XYZ file of C-alpha atoms in Angstrom:
755
model
C 0.066 -0.082 0.052
C 1.034 3.644 -0.893
C 2.769 5.327 2.039
C 0.330 8.055 3.833
C -2.453 6.607 1.597
C -5.137 7.404 4.762
C -4.061 11.099 4.367
C -6.624 11.625 1.637
C -9.832 10.211 3.103
C -8.576 12.085 6.619
C -8.523 15.385 4.348
C -11.884 14.583 2.642
C -13.446 14.159 6.084
C -12.083 17.198 7.337
C -13.381 19.224 4.154
C -16.857 17.393 4.424
C -17.146 18.470 7.900
C -16.147 22.057 7.359
C -18.155 22.557 4.421
C -21.320 21.539 6.437
C -20.238 23.939 9.481
C -18.123 26.562 8.027
C -18.070 26.822 4.232
C -15.177 29.210 3.659
C -12.779 26.695 5.737
C -14.307 23.515 4.092
C -13.924 25.280 0.324
C -10.354 26.084 1.164
C -9.483 22.148 2.362
C -11.401 20.848 -0.654
C -9.194 23.089 -3.142
C -6.135 22.019 -1.323
C -7.268 18.355 -1.520
C -8.115 18.531 -5.433
C -4.798 20.188 -5.868
C -2.929 17.473 -4.173
C -4.886 14.694 -6.243
C -4.158 16.377 -9.528
C -0.489 17.001 -8.679
C -0.050 13.408 -7.556
C -1.884 11.902 -10.330
C -4.161 9.740 -8.203
C -5.927 7.011 -9.298
C -9.827 6.686 -9.976
C -9.839 4.264 -6.593
C -8.560 7.221 -4.558
C -10.546 9.648 -6.070
C -13.678 7.539 -5.590
C -12.758 7.102 -1.947
C -12.216 10.755 -1.343
C -15.414 11.656 -2.806
C -17.074 8.965 -0.651
C -15.294 10.228 2.605
C -16.476 13.721 1.459
C -19.958 12.885 0.945
C -20.140 10.666 4.167
C -18.655 13.318 6.497
C -20.880 16.007 5.019
C -23.802 13.968 5.620
C -22.770 12.815 9.145
C -22.403 16.572 10.144
C -25.606 17.735 8.580
C -27.355 14.897 10.401
C -25.866 15.566 14.052
C -26.204 19.210 13.450
C -30.000 18.970 12.771
C -30.206 16.361 15.758
C -28.846 18.786 18.174
C -32.408 20.326 19.459
C -33.545 21.221 22.645
C -36.681 20.155 24.137
C -36.638 22.500 27.107
C -37.789 25.936 27.145
C -37.311 29.281 29.341
C -40.161 29.660 31.590
C -40.843 32.744 33.872
C -41.452 30.324 36.885
C -38.759 28.274 38.198
C -38.921 24.343 37.378
C -38.930 21.752 39.988
C -37.144 18.537 38.663
C -34.453 15.651 39.510
C -30.999 16.935 38.617
C -28.783 13.876 37.851
C -25.202 14.723 38.125
C -22.941 13.774 34.752
C -19.603 14.839 35.549
C -17.377 15.595 38.241
C -18.557 18.906 39.772
C -16.199 21.999 40.033
C -16.623 23.543 43.423
C -14.917 26.973 43.845
C -15.639 29.084 46.643
C -19.214 29.288 47.281
C -19.898 27.952 43.859
C -20.842 24.318 42.386
C -20.894 24.021 38.841
C -21.248 20.766 37.001
C -22.835 19.181 33.838
C -26.042 17.626 34.748
C -29.206 16.375 32.979
C -32.842 17.156 33.639
C -35.584 15.692 31.574
C -33.230 13.709 29.584
C -31.143 16.629 28.164
C -27.837 18.069 29.403
C -27.565 21.227 31.106
C -25.159 23.388 32.835
C -25.985 23.468 36.438
C -25.086 26.336 38.717
C -25.605 26.624 42.430
C -24.345 29.013 45.179
C -23.771 27.560 48.879
C -25.486 29.405 51.566
C -23.120 27.938 54.331
C -19.575 26.465 54.911
C -21.637 23.538 56.311
C -23.286 22.959 53.149
C -20.320 23.440 50.913
C -18.729 20.530 53.044
C -21.674 18.321 52.308
C -21.334 18.741 48.555
C -17.730 17.923 48.395
C -18.996 14.230 48.201
C -21.302 14.517 45.567
C -20.038 12.951 42.271
C -21.310 11.823 38.977
C -24.333 9.382 39.102
C -25.705 11.425 42.125
C -29.377 12.578 42.056
C -30.676 15.578 43.389
C -34.071 17.349 43.704
C -33.711 20.831 42.881
C -35.442 24.034 41.910
C -34.158 26.398 39.300
C -34.291 28.861 36.541
C -33.450 28.019 32.903
C -31.614 30.463 30.958
C -29.836 30.654 27.667
C -26.044 30.743 27.757
C -24.694 34.218 26.956
C -23.516 34.714 23.261
C -19.957 36.407 22.699
C -20.622 40.236 23.032
C -17.427 41.186 21.977
C -15.357 40.601 18.951
C -12.782 37.910 18.919
C -13.301 36.803 22.406
C -14.280 33.400 23.736
C -17.868 32.280 22.459
C -19.034 30.376 25.526
C -22.425 29.540 24.009
C -21.165 28.054 20.984
C -18.454 26.001 23.348
C -21.617 24.491 25.178
C -23.518 23.859 22.113
C -20.675 21.928 20.515
C -21.081 19.662 23.909
C -24.786 19.375 23.263
C -25.653 22.152 26.108
C -28.143 24.641 25.754
C -29.291 25.675 28.835
C -27.831 26.944 32.418
C -29.772 25.721 35.090
C -29.310 28.425 38.059
C -30.446 26.040 41.057
C -32.330 28.192 43.816
C -33.019 25.313 46.065
C -31.791 21.916 46.188
C -32.756 18.934 48.282
C -30.820 15.796 49.490
C -28.601 14.313 46.958
C -28.674 10.323 46.607
C -25.880 8.162 44.998
C -27.553 6.216 42.169
C -24.438 5.503 40.528
C -24.282 2.706 38.011
C -21.268 0.853 36.602
C -20.648 3.151 33.862
C -19.540 5.550 36.234
C -16.911 3.336 37.894
C -13.832 4.850 35.967
C -15.246 8.536 36.674
C -15.363 7.571 40.426
C -11.817 6.524 40.085
C -10.842 9.803 38.745
C -12.778 11.706 41.497
C -11.290 9.719 44.003
C -8.017 10.357 42.598
C -8.563 13.702 42.604
C -9.591 14.068 46.375
C -6.679 12.086 47.553
C -4.625 14.654 45.673
C -6.088 17.380 47.711
C -6.048 15.575 50.860
C -2.327 14.342 50.935
C -0.503 16.898 48.887
C 0.469 20.208 49.910
C -1.687 23.132 48.721
C 1.087 24.528 46.366
C 1.513 21.246 44.641
C -1.940 20.109 44.246
C -2.976 21.834 41.086
C -0.030 20.923 38.976
C -0.025 17.476 40.319
C -3.841 17.178 39.522
C -3.036 18.301 35.768
C -0.118 16.125 35.320
C -1.882 12.992 36.619
C -5.717 13.525 35.578
C -5.646 16.525 33.091
C -7.781 18.653 35.796
C -6.014 22.225 35.632
C -8.654 24.237 37.755
C -6.785 24.093 40.767
C -3.604 25.369 39.247
C -2.747 29.008 40.497
C -3.637 31.702 38.107
C 0.040 33.085 38.289
C 1.383 29.755 37.472
C -0.861 29.122 34.404
C -0.029 32.583 33.182
C 3.750 31.947 33.511
C 3.667 28.614 31.818
C 1.524 30.259 28.961
C 3.885 33.249 28.429
C 6.868 30.632 28.474
C 4.863 28.590 25.780
C 4.938 25.260 27.858
C 1.525 25.289 29.086
C 0.959 22.056 26.942
C 3.172 20.411 29.722
C 0.244 21.274 32.363
C -1.877 18.953 30.127
C -2.086 15.170 29.670
C -0.304 14.909 26.044
C 0.992 12.406 24.015
C 4.222 12.574 25.935
C 2.586 11.723 29.057
C 0.183 8.970 27.466
C 3.313 7.160 25.515
C 5.387 7.262 29.245
C 2.756 5.635 31.123
C 2.104 3.273 28.570
C 5.762 2.529 28.198
C 6.153 1.778 32.086
C 3.167 -0.457 32.188
C 4.547 -2.353 29.231
C 8.027 -2.803 30.876
C 6.358 -3.657 34.218
C 4.172 -6.424 32.603
C 7.002 -7.954 30.700
C 9.216 -7.950 33.733
C 6.528 -10.067 36.015
C 6.454 -12.589 33.360
C 3.201 -11.692 31.588
C 3.034 -13.021 27.911
C 3.407 -10.395 24.979
C 0.030 -11.398 23.522
C -1.665 -10.690 26.909
C 0.505 -7.565 27.246
C -0.950 -6.446 24.399
C -4.663 -6.735 25.308
C -4.070 -5.339 28.699
C -2.487 -2.511 27.177
C -5.405 -1.302 25.086
C -8.005 -2.175 28.011
C -5.667 0.125 29.970
C -5.482 3.213 27.134
C -9.542 2.839 27.154
C -9.575 3.243 30.481
C -6.980 6.032 30.792
C -8.872 8.268 28.373
C -11.979 8.227 30.938
C -9.624 8.594 33.788
C -7.703 11.802 32.328
C -10.778 13.530 31.267
C -10.762 12.482 27.530
C -9.047 15.613 26.529
C -8.073 15.689 22.846
C -4.564 14.990 22.819
C -5.300 11.849 25.035
C -8.006 10.693 22.646
C -5.591 11.090 20.023
C -2.407 9.714 21.463
C -4.475 6.634 23.009
C -6.323 6.004 20.161
C -3.201 5.982 17.808
C -1.686 3.254 20.280
C -4.673 1.118 20.050
C -4.778 1.313 16.178
C -1.277 0.476 16.020
C -1.445 -2.549 18.519
C -4.790 -3.678 16.546
C -2.749 -3.386 13.130
C -0.190 -5.865 14.574
C -2.775 -8.543 15.597
C -3.815 -8.670 12.024
C -0.127 -9.006 10.645
C -0.305 -5.483 9.230
C 2.295 -3.178 10.476
C 0.501 0.265 10.311
C 2.666 3.437 9.681
C 2.372 6.044 12.194
C 1.093 8.504 9.492
C -1.782 6.044 8.474
C -2.720 5.534 12.180
C -2.892 9.346 12.645
C -5.143 9.854 9.898
C -7.276 6.711 10.766
C -7.830 8.185 14.359
C -8.351 11.644 12.933
C -11.381 10.163 10.846
C -12.887 8.174 13.691
C -12.827 11.174 15.889
C -14.214 13.715 13.469
C -16.864 11.427 12.493
C -17.865 10.782 15.890
C -17.878 14.363 16.842
C -17.561 17.013 14.113
C -17.480 19.680 16.284
C -13.977 18.532 17.830
C -12.414 20.452 14.947
C -13.157 23.803 16.603
C -11.355 22.649 19.921
C -8.133 24.369 20.195
C -6.460 21.207 22.010
C -7.813 18.994 19.062
C -6.272 21.298 16.524
C -2.799 21.752 18.114
C -2.694 17.889 18.831
C -3.184 16.867 15.469
C -1.203 19.624 13.504
C 1.786 19.311 15.710
C 1.707 15.374 15.356
C 1.223 15.412 11.652
C 3.998 17.868 11.603
C 6.506 15.885 13.460
C 5.583 12.606 11.435
C 5.920 13.985 8.179
C 9.279 15.763 9.431
C 10.670 12.397 10.559
C 13.140 12.136 7.925
C 14.695 15.605 8.853
C 14.693 14.733 12.686
C 16.367 11.343 12.275
C 19.072 12.444 9.889
C 21.463 12.934 12.634
C 22.193 10.557 15.307
C 22.874 13.222 18.112
C 19.981 13.130 20.665
C 20.532 16.595 21.247
C 20.088 17.782 18.110
C 17.134 15.602 17.589
C 15.479 17.524 20.657
C 16.328 20.833 18.944
C 14.621 19.982 15.590
C 11.316 18.485 17.533
C 10.981 21.351 19.480
C 11.426 23.861 16.747
C 8.958 21.738 14.356
C 6.651 21.607 17.101
C 6.788 25.545 17.896
C 6.437 26.497 13.927
C 3.696 23.978 13.234
C 1.541 25.218 16.170
C 2.119 28.939 15.525
C -0.746 29.891 13.295
C -3.182 28.178 15.862
C -1.796 29.958 18.681
C -1.940 33.312 16.978
C -5.297 32.777 15.725
C -6.674 31.767 19.155
C -4.562 33.593 21.600
C -3.487 36.549 19.382
C 0.460 36.127 20.711
C 3.312 33.881 21.169
C 6.141 33.248 23.185
C 9.587 34.544 22.321
C 11.086 31.927 24.762
C 9.033 29.311 23.983
C 11.590 27.540 21.856
C 14.286 27.701 24.642
C 11.871 26.931 27.472
C 10.720 23.860 25.564
C 14.246 22.650 25.256
C 14.545 22.692 29.307
C 11.114 22.209 30.364
C 10.356 18.736 28.062
C 13.081 16.831 29.066
C 12.422 18.049 32.864
C 9.008 16.964 32.900
C 9.611 13.745 30.865
C 12.413 12.436 32.782
C 12.267 13.971 36.252
C 8.727 15.466 37.001
C 6.257 13.384 35.437
C 7.771 10.026 36.765
C 8.360 11.398 40.157
C 4.627 12.648 40.373
C 3.482 8.913 39.597
C 5.738 7.539 42.025
C 4.786 10.130 44.720
C 0.973 9.493 44.115
C 0.946 5.857 44.775
C 3.595 5.619 47.561
C 2.606 8.921 49.143
C 5.613 9.203 51.643
C 5.933 12.097 53.635
C 9.549 12.909 52.695
C 8.868 12.137 49.100
C 5.874 14.417 49.022
C 8.052 17.478 50.592
C 10.691 16.641 47.819
C 7.981 16.914 45.102
C 6.565 19.778 46.369
C 9.956 21.780 46.563
C 10.603 20.871 42.926
C 7.398 21.974 41.737
C 7.734 25.201 43.713
C 10.983 25.676 42.332
C 9.930 25.432 39.009
C 6.852 27.545 39.226
C 9.227 30.264 40.890
C 11.576 29.930 37.870
C 8.743 30.110 35.657
C 7.296 33.484 37.084
C 11.022 34.875 37.231
C 11.535 34.008 33.483
C 7.849 35.280 32.617
C 8.543 38.458 34.240
C 11.229 39.441 31.549
C 10.206 42.205 29.037
C 9.312 41.343 25.716
C 8.639 37.645 26.624
C 5.679 37.548 24.112
C 4.999 39.204 20.984
C 1.602 40.499 20.482
C 0.126 39.565 16.679
C -3.283 40.193 16.830
C -5.839 38.052 15.552
C -5.200 37.447 11.592
C -7.921 37.655 9.267
C -8.988 34.687 6.949
C -6.523 35.207 4.068
C -3.727 36.249 6.401
C -4.167 33.131 8.157
C -4.435 30.954 5.152
C -0.861 32.741 4.418
C 0.674 31.500 7.833
C -0.356 27.677 6.636
C 1.317 28.245 3.254
C 4.592 29.641 4.855
C 4.742 26.837 7.353
C 4.078 24.454 4.569
C 7.215 25.900 2.297
C 9.176 25.736 5.678
C 9.143 22.078 6.188
C 9.633 21.463 2.288
C 12.997 23.593 2.857
C 13.787 21.798 5.937
C 14.134 18.601 3.694
C 16.209 20.104 1.603
C 18.546 21.040 4.697
C 17.919 24.804 4.172
C 17.266 26.352 7.458
C 18.144 30.040 7.097
C 15.740 30.743 4.337
C 12.785 29.576 5.913
C 13.163 31.415 9.295
C 13.673 34.594 7.066
C 10.193 33.993 5.489
C 8.557 33.475 8.511
C 10.277 36.715 9.998
C 8.995 38.692 7.196
C 5.675 37.248 6.929
C 5.180 37.716 10.812
C 6.429 41.350 10.475
C 3.947 41.908 7.569
C 0.968 40.968 9.684
C 2.183 43.094 12.594
C 2.181 45.923 10.356
C -1.078 45.327 8.837
C -2.614 45.844 12.394
C -0.308 48.889 13.540
C -0.502 50.990 10.278
C -4.509 49.809 9.387
C -5.609 52.661 7.256
C -8.864 52.327 8.955
C -9.791 53.491 12.362
C -11.856 52.156 15.005
C -13.925 53.401 18.048
C -15.417 50.504 19.819
C -17.450 50.769 22.985
C -16.697 47.290 24.654
C -19.257 45.396 26.427
C -18.049 44.884 29.971
C -21.186 44.591 31.798
C -22.005 47.516 34.146
C -19.037 49.619 33.421
C -17.556 51.547 30.335
C -14.546 51.018 28.438
C -13.855 52.424 25.054
C -11.112 52.050 22.504
C -10.211 54.798 20.171
C -7.635 53.681 17.567
C -6.773 56.116 14.854
C -5.388 55.149 11.556
C -2.003 54.712 10.359
C -0.887 54.568 14.178
C -1.775 58.114 14.788
C -3.015 57.322 18.056
C -4.240 54.505 20.317
C -6.575 55.676 23.438
C -8.593 53.672 26.043
C -11.342 55.612 28.021
C -11.868 53.673 31.188
C -11.174 50.010 31.663
C -14.740 48.589 32.865
C -14.728 46.902 36.554
C -16.947 44.984 38.537
C -17.882 45.363 42.113
C -16.682 42.950 44.652
C -18.815 42.296 47.508
C -17.120 41.125 51.030
C -16.924 37.540 51.729
C -16.011 35.014 54.293
C -12.811 32.915 53.506
C -14.964 29.877 52.473
C -16.562 31.843 49.859
C -13.300 33.134 48.150
C -12.995 31.794 44.829
C -9.986 30.641 43.273
C -10.701 31.651 39.733
C -12.916 34.593 39.470
C -14.040 36.829 36.658
C -12.058 40.048 35.743
C -13.295 42.352 33.308
C -9.661 43.547 32.559
C -7.986 40.252 32.380
C -11.045 38.303 30.524
C -12.356 41.235 28.243
C -10.443 44.204 27.842
C -6.930 42.954 27.583
C -7.721 40.120 25.412
C -9.622 42.168 22.999
C -7.096 44.819 22.869
C -4.509 41.945 22.044
C -6.738 40.882 19.578
C -6.363 44.037 17.759
C -2.669 43.716 17.519
C -2.409 46.564 20.352
C 0.363 46.519 22.693
C 0.576 50.059 23.571
C -1.721 52.843 24.701
C -0.753 56.262 23.986
C -3.110 57.748 26.792
C -5.275 55.886 29.079
C -8.121 58.166 30.393
C -9.915 57.088 33.823
C -12.842 59.477 33.635
C -13.367 59.262 37.608
C -12.839 56.951 40.390
C -15.754 54.626 40.297
C -14.926 50.641 40.276
C -16.924 50.347 37.557
C -14.648 52.382 35.243
C -11.300 51.634 36.631
C -11.634 48.224 37.762
C -9.890 46.787 34.720
C -6.798 49.170 35.020
C -4.577 46.884 36.934
C -4.789 44.422 34.397
C -4.152 46.807 31.332
C -1.102 48.424 33.031
C 0.228 44.891 33.950
C -0.153 43.794 30.327
C 0.295 46.635 27.851
C 2.601 49.195 27.756
C 0.979 52.827 28.813
C 2.635 55.676 27.864
C 0.450 58.144 29.883
C -2.468 58.152 32.330
C -5.209 61.153 32.453
C -7.496 61.273 35.685
C -9.836 63.801 36.846
C -8.532 66.550 39.316
C -8.154 65.500 42.962
C -9.417 61.887 42.109
C -6.271 60.112 43.005
C -6.996 59.411 46.563
C -10.545 57.739 45.776
C -10.662 54.005 46.423
C -9.451 51.835 43.703
C -7.773 55.016 42.262
C -5.059 54.809 45.167
C -3.854 51.434 44.199
C -3.809 52.389 40.391
C -1.558 55.195 41.335
C 0.880 53.228 42.909
C 1.178 50.809 40.079
C 1.717 53.601 37.873
C 4.320 55.279 40.188
C 6.201 51.575 40.403
C 6.335 51.322 36.242
C 7.091 55.133 35.963
C 4.047 56.091 33.773
C 3.144 59.666 34.033
C 0.006 60.187 35.572
C -1.646 63.996 34.793
C -4.598 65.485 36.377
C -6.439 66.668 33.546
C -9.340 69.559 33.204
C -10.793 71.870 30.538
C -9.084 73.296 28.258
C -6.585 70.236 28.229
C -6.215 68.729 24.678
C -3.930 66.522 22.363
C -3.358 64.875 19.578
C -2.934 67.944 17.194
C -5.841 69.350 15.284
C -6.671 66.397 13.270
C -8.543 63.678 15.252
C -8.239 66.146 17.979
C -9.446 65.027 21.651
C -10.250 67.946 24.052
C -11.043 67.648 27.849
C -14.395 69.852 28.111
C -15.068 69.007 31.930
C -14.320 69.324 34.607
C -13.415 73.268 34.795
C -12.310 73.229 38.268
C -10.136 71.183 40.391
C -12.769 70.236 43.162
C -13.417 66.467 42.892
C -17.250 65.655 43.712
C -17.779 62.342 41.722
C -19.913 61.805 38.856
C -20.098 65.188 37.832
C -16.296 65.732 37.861
C -15.897 62.961 35.182
C -13.439 63.686 32.489
C -15.604 64.666 29.488
C -13.846 64.565 25.891
C -14.920 66.146 22.946
C -13.264 65.265 19.517
C -13.973 65.318 15.643
C -12.721 61.559 14.593
C -13.677 59.987 11.397
C -15.839 63.049 10.300
C -18.151 62.591 13.169
C -18.149 64.811 16.121
C -18.325 62.817 19.497
C -18.901 63.694 23.147
C -17.793 60.937 25.648
C -19.495 61.826 29.268
C -18.098 59.118 31.743
C -20.680 59.180 34.328
C -21.917 62.904 33.719
C -25.204 63.845 35.450
C -27.544 66.489 35.166
C -25.777 69.309 36.921
C -22.353 68.448 34.742
C -24.603 68.549 31.843
C -26.003 71.847 32.630
C -22.594 73.394 33.150
C -21.568 72.003 29.886
C -24.158 73.485 27.871
C -23.788 76.830 29.415
C -20.134 76.816 28.724
C -20.126 75.433 25.033
C -21.999 75.471 22.066
C -20.988 72.183 20.493
C -23.210 70.336 18.377
C -22.566 66.809 18.499
C -23.071 63.915 16.162
C -22.593 60.789 18.712
C -23.288 61.035 22.284
C -21.822 58.316 24.932
C -24.608 58.678 26.812
C -23.828 59.664 30.659
C -23.883 57.195 33.738
C -25.224 54.254 31.896
C -28.435 55.789 30.920
C -29.668 56.606 34.370
C -32.514 59.024 34.677
C -30.124 61.611 36.582
C -28.335 62.106 33.147
C -29.234 62.794 29.073
C -31.881 65.782 29.956
C -34.026 67.148 27.370
C -32.263 70.558 27.398
C -29.021 68.698 27.263
C -30.302 66.682 23.987
C -31.757 69.780 22.471
C -28.613 71.760 22.719
C -25.988 69.251 21.604
C -28.551 67.514 18.950
C -26.975 64.163 18.651
C -27.848 61.693 15.844
C -26.521 58.664 17.317
C -26.310 57.750 21.209
C -24.375 55.021 22.577
C -25.299 53.505 26.051
C -23.083 51.106 28.118
C -24.866 49.129 30.585
C -25.130 45.536 31.666
C -27.633 43.307 30.270
C -30.559 43.073 32.812
C -28.605 45.146 35.476
C -29.936 45.628 39.166
C -29.980 49.198 38.658
C -32.516 49.328 35.779
C -30.262 51.154 33.279
C -30.868 52.498 30.892
C -33.977 53.941 32.534
C -37.290 54.014 30.374
C -37.420 57.893 30.390
C -34.073 58.116 28.938
C -34.796 55.637 26.172
C -38.127 57.597 25.570
C -36.336 61.080 25.271
C -33.601 59.465 22.931
C -36.597 57.840 20.741
C -38.943 60.774 20.692
C -35.876 62.811 19.094
C -35.147 60.148 16.390
C -31.863 59.690 17.765
C -30.319 55.960 16.929
C -29.686 54.100 20.038
C -26.920 51.505 20.652
C -26.647 49.841 24.062
C -24.337 47.376 24.783
C -26.643 45.507 27.072
C -28.563 44.650 23.853
C -26.235 44.958 20.988
C -22.925 43.773 22.770
C -19.814 45.786 21.619
C -20.683 48.964 19.307
C -17.903 49.753 16.773
C -17.454 52.552 14.316
C -15.174 51.748 11.642
C -13.855 54.592 9.514
C -11.831 55.468 6.691
C -11.119 58.948 5.626
C -14.399 60.708 5.800
C -16.466 57.609 5.586
C -17.683 55.392 8.557
C -20.152 52.811 9.510
C -21.529 51.366 12.870
C -21.985 47.926 13.671
C -23.042 46.103 16.633
C -21.713 42.707 17.787
C -25.351 41.098 18.123
C -27.907 41.875 15.703
């Protein structure tokens, strides 16, 4: 049989699946398949197989997509139902989250404990438990900001269409069945680590042995991600291969026959998939080993590339949505690249040289996927992988396995010090400047270009040309960055940060990048047992990722309109992740609450902080921004918000912060400035946007930044009525998600993230 013959059915399955789910990507893959068939002059048999698998995968995906329907519906009244726990729950602080089932449909269950005693009781709830509960069904929120994680799609791809917010829950009864046995072993293993290991090593130990990363400290995860070695904290082919090799060796040593070792190994791999949470990398590596072992049973030595393709076909036909999973994409892309480059890797006998080549190929092949999903890549990744991969393979992972089973005190302590040392070194290296390069999310055609460049690099590697491919990638990456940095279009984006404000102004040709406020969320005092390890942060989870997706690494001016947390709560994340050249604040607001902490961070980073008031202005005559309020140096809260006026993209804009009626009255008494676009003050409360103010400013568009269904009732119905009465076009982040005005020269258009 021809080498790599299974590659064509695999590409056909990918093409058919994508044609059903995302036509443009499917068309690209199909074009590559047809081109490959033409260049290699494949037989009619191969062509028939490709068309057959193309049809099967397209039909399979279409049928699965149509079959994914919900029988539940959102009702105004809470529903009473039996709740069957399907997966290991996540308990974080006062929250309990689990995949569950009600009325034979999967839902995501959320519950908040009322006491520490109740939390302790729920620690033993595991898959197979059935609880009597009362709760409200709500639809998962769609992605309301460009380029960010689409949680609703993520759940839908797992067959989950509803979130059940449980308000009351009765006793939970263990009704586990035999099918839960392996999941219970996983549950018990995780609990054993929590009980017997020091708290600082629990997260990494759970990740290495069971693929559970929820307990890893945020700082550790961030450091590993910036160093490009976060894959070592997930169960990968490396782990599967090492553990299988240990099992194989031990079975042979105790005298088990080779025939039996093979079958025991296959059963173990099937169990291991469940024990480690069935991540894409484990599914891929374990399934490949199983396919290879089974092929030997029928006297057919299967090539690695063929086993990889067979597993790909099986997994995609079983779950078409897996092609959108980042872990799935990385696992198969890196594995495929290493397999097809095996001749290049093995043309030297030096193990160090082979390690260098493997690391380089893995880094390069994963680059397009990493940039597309995370918008940045680690400059240190190549060097840190050269150090960390052998360290984890030879020392950390084997030691972790030994410590887990022996649980000897001095060994656990040594293991703790080793992990603590690795985490400290990782954080130290990650603190170096220019550790990562922010590229921004590549558009469709640019991403295709990356894939072509990577392909050309591998072709040149086979010809032992190493300098030229590096230069090609360097120039293409520089081209990508220049496209983002010197874009001829400008943008004004009102991000959806919930009940808060955050506005990006990005001028064409890199003439200026300004950020007005950073959003934030109010934190209420909690007892120690209620504190969550992983809490949502507007700055870290919305503002910074969005800016990075735009390729933004530097803010020329950060304007903090006033000291309220919903306007400045994300500032710490912005100052920590991006270069900020200067900060503007309202006079005498630096001692107000959260602002004191921000001022201290700015001083430590030597960022100039200026108190601005009328008539402060900057950015020259073109696209100029002017501070028009406050006009004195006394800080009294909302009415002393920094108010900005500017003509940008042929429109006159007024950004009002939390300006209320008194501030609006002072503004119209001082200025005669008709405007086109009004950022409505104080989230649309009835203390702002008076009729007189609207008459004097006469805006044609109003943008309201307010959280969906917020507890303050913003925007107020009276404000909306005043705006509608004057024929003003209204955009609200609560309803429409992020609002973007994209302009070029004197033309521009508004668009909303949600229709």
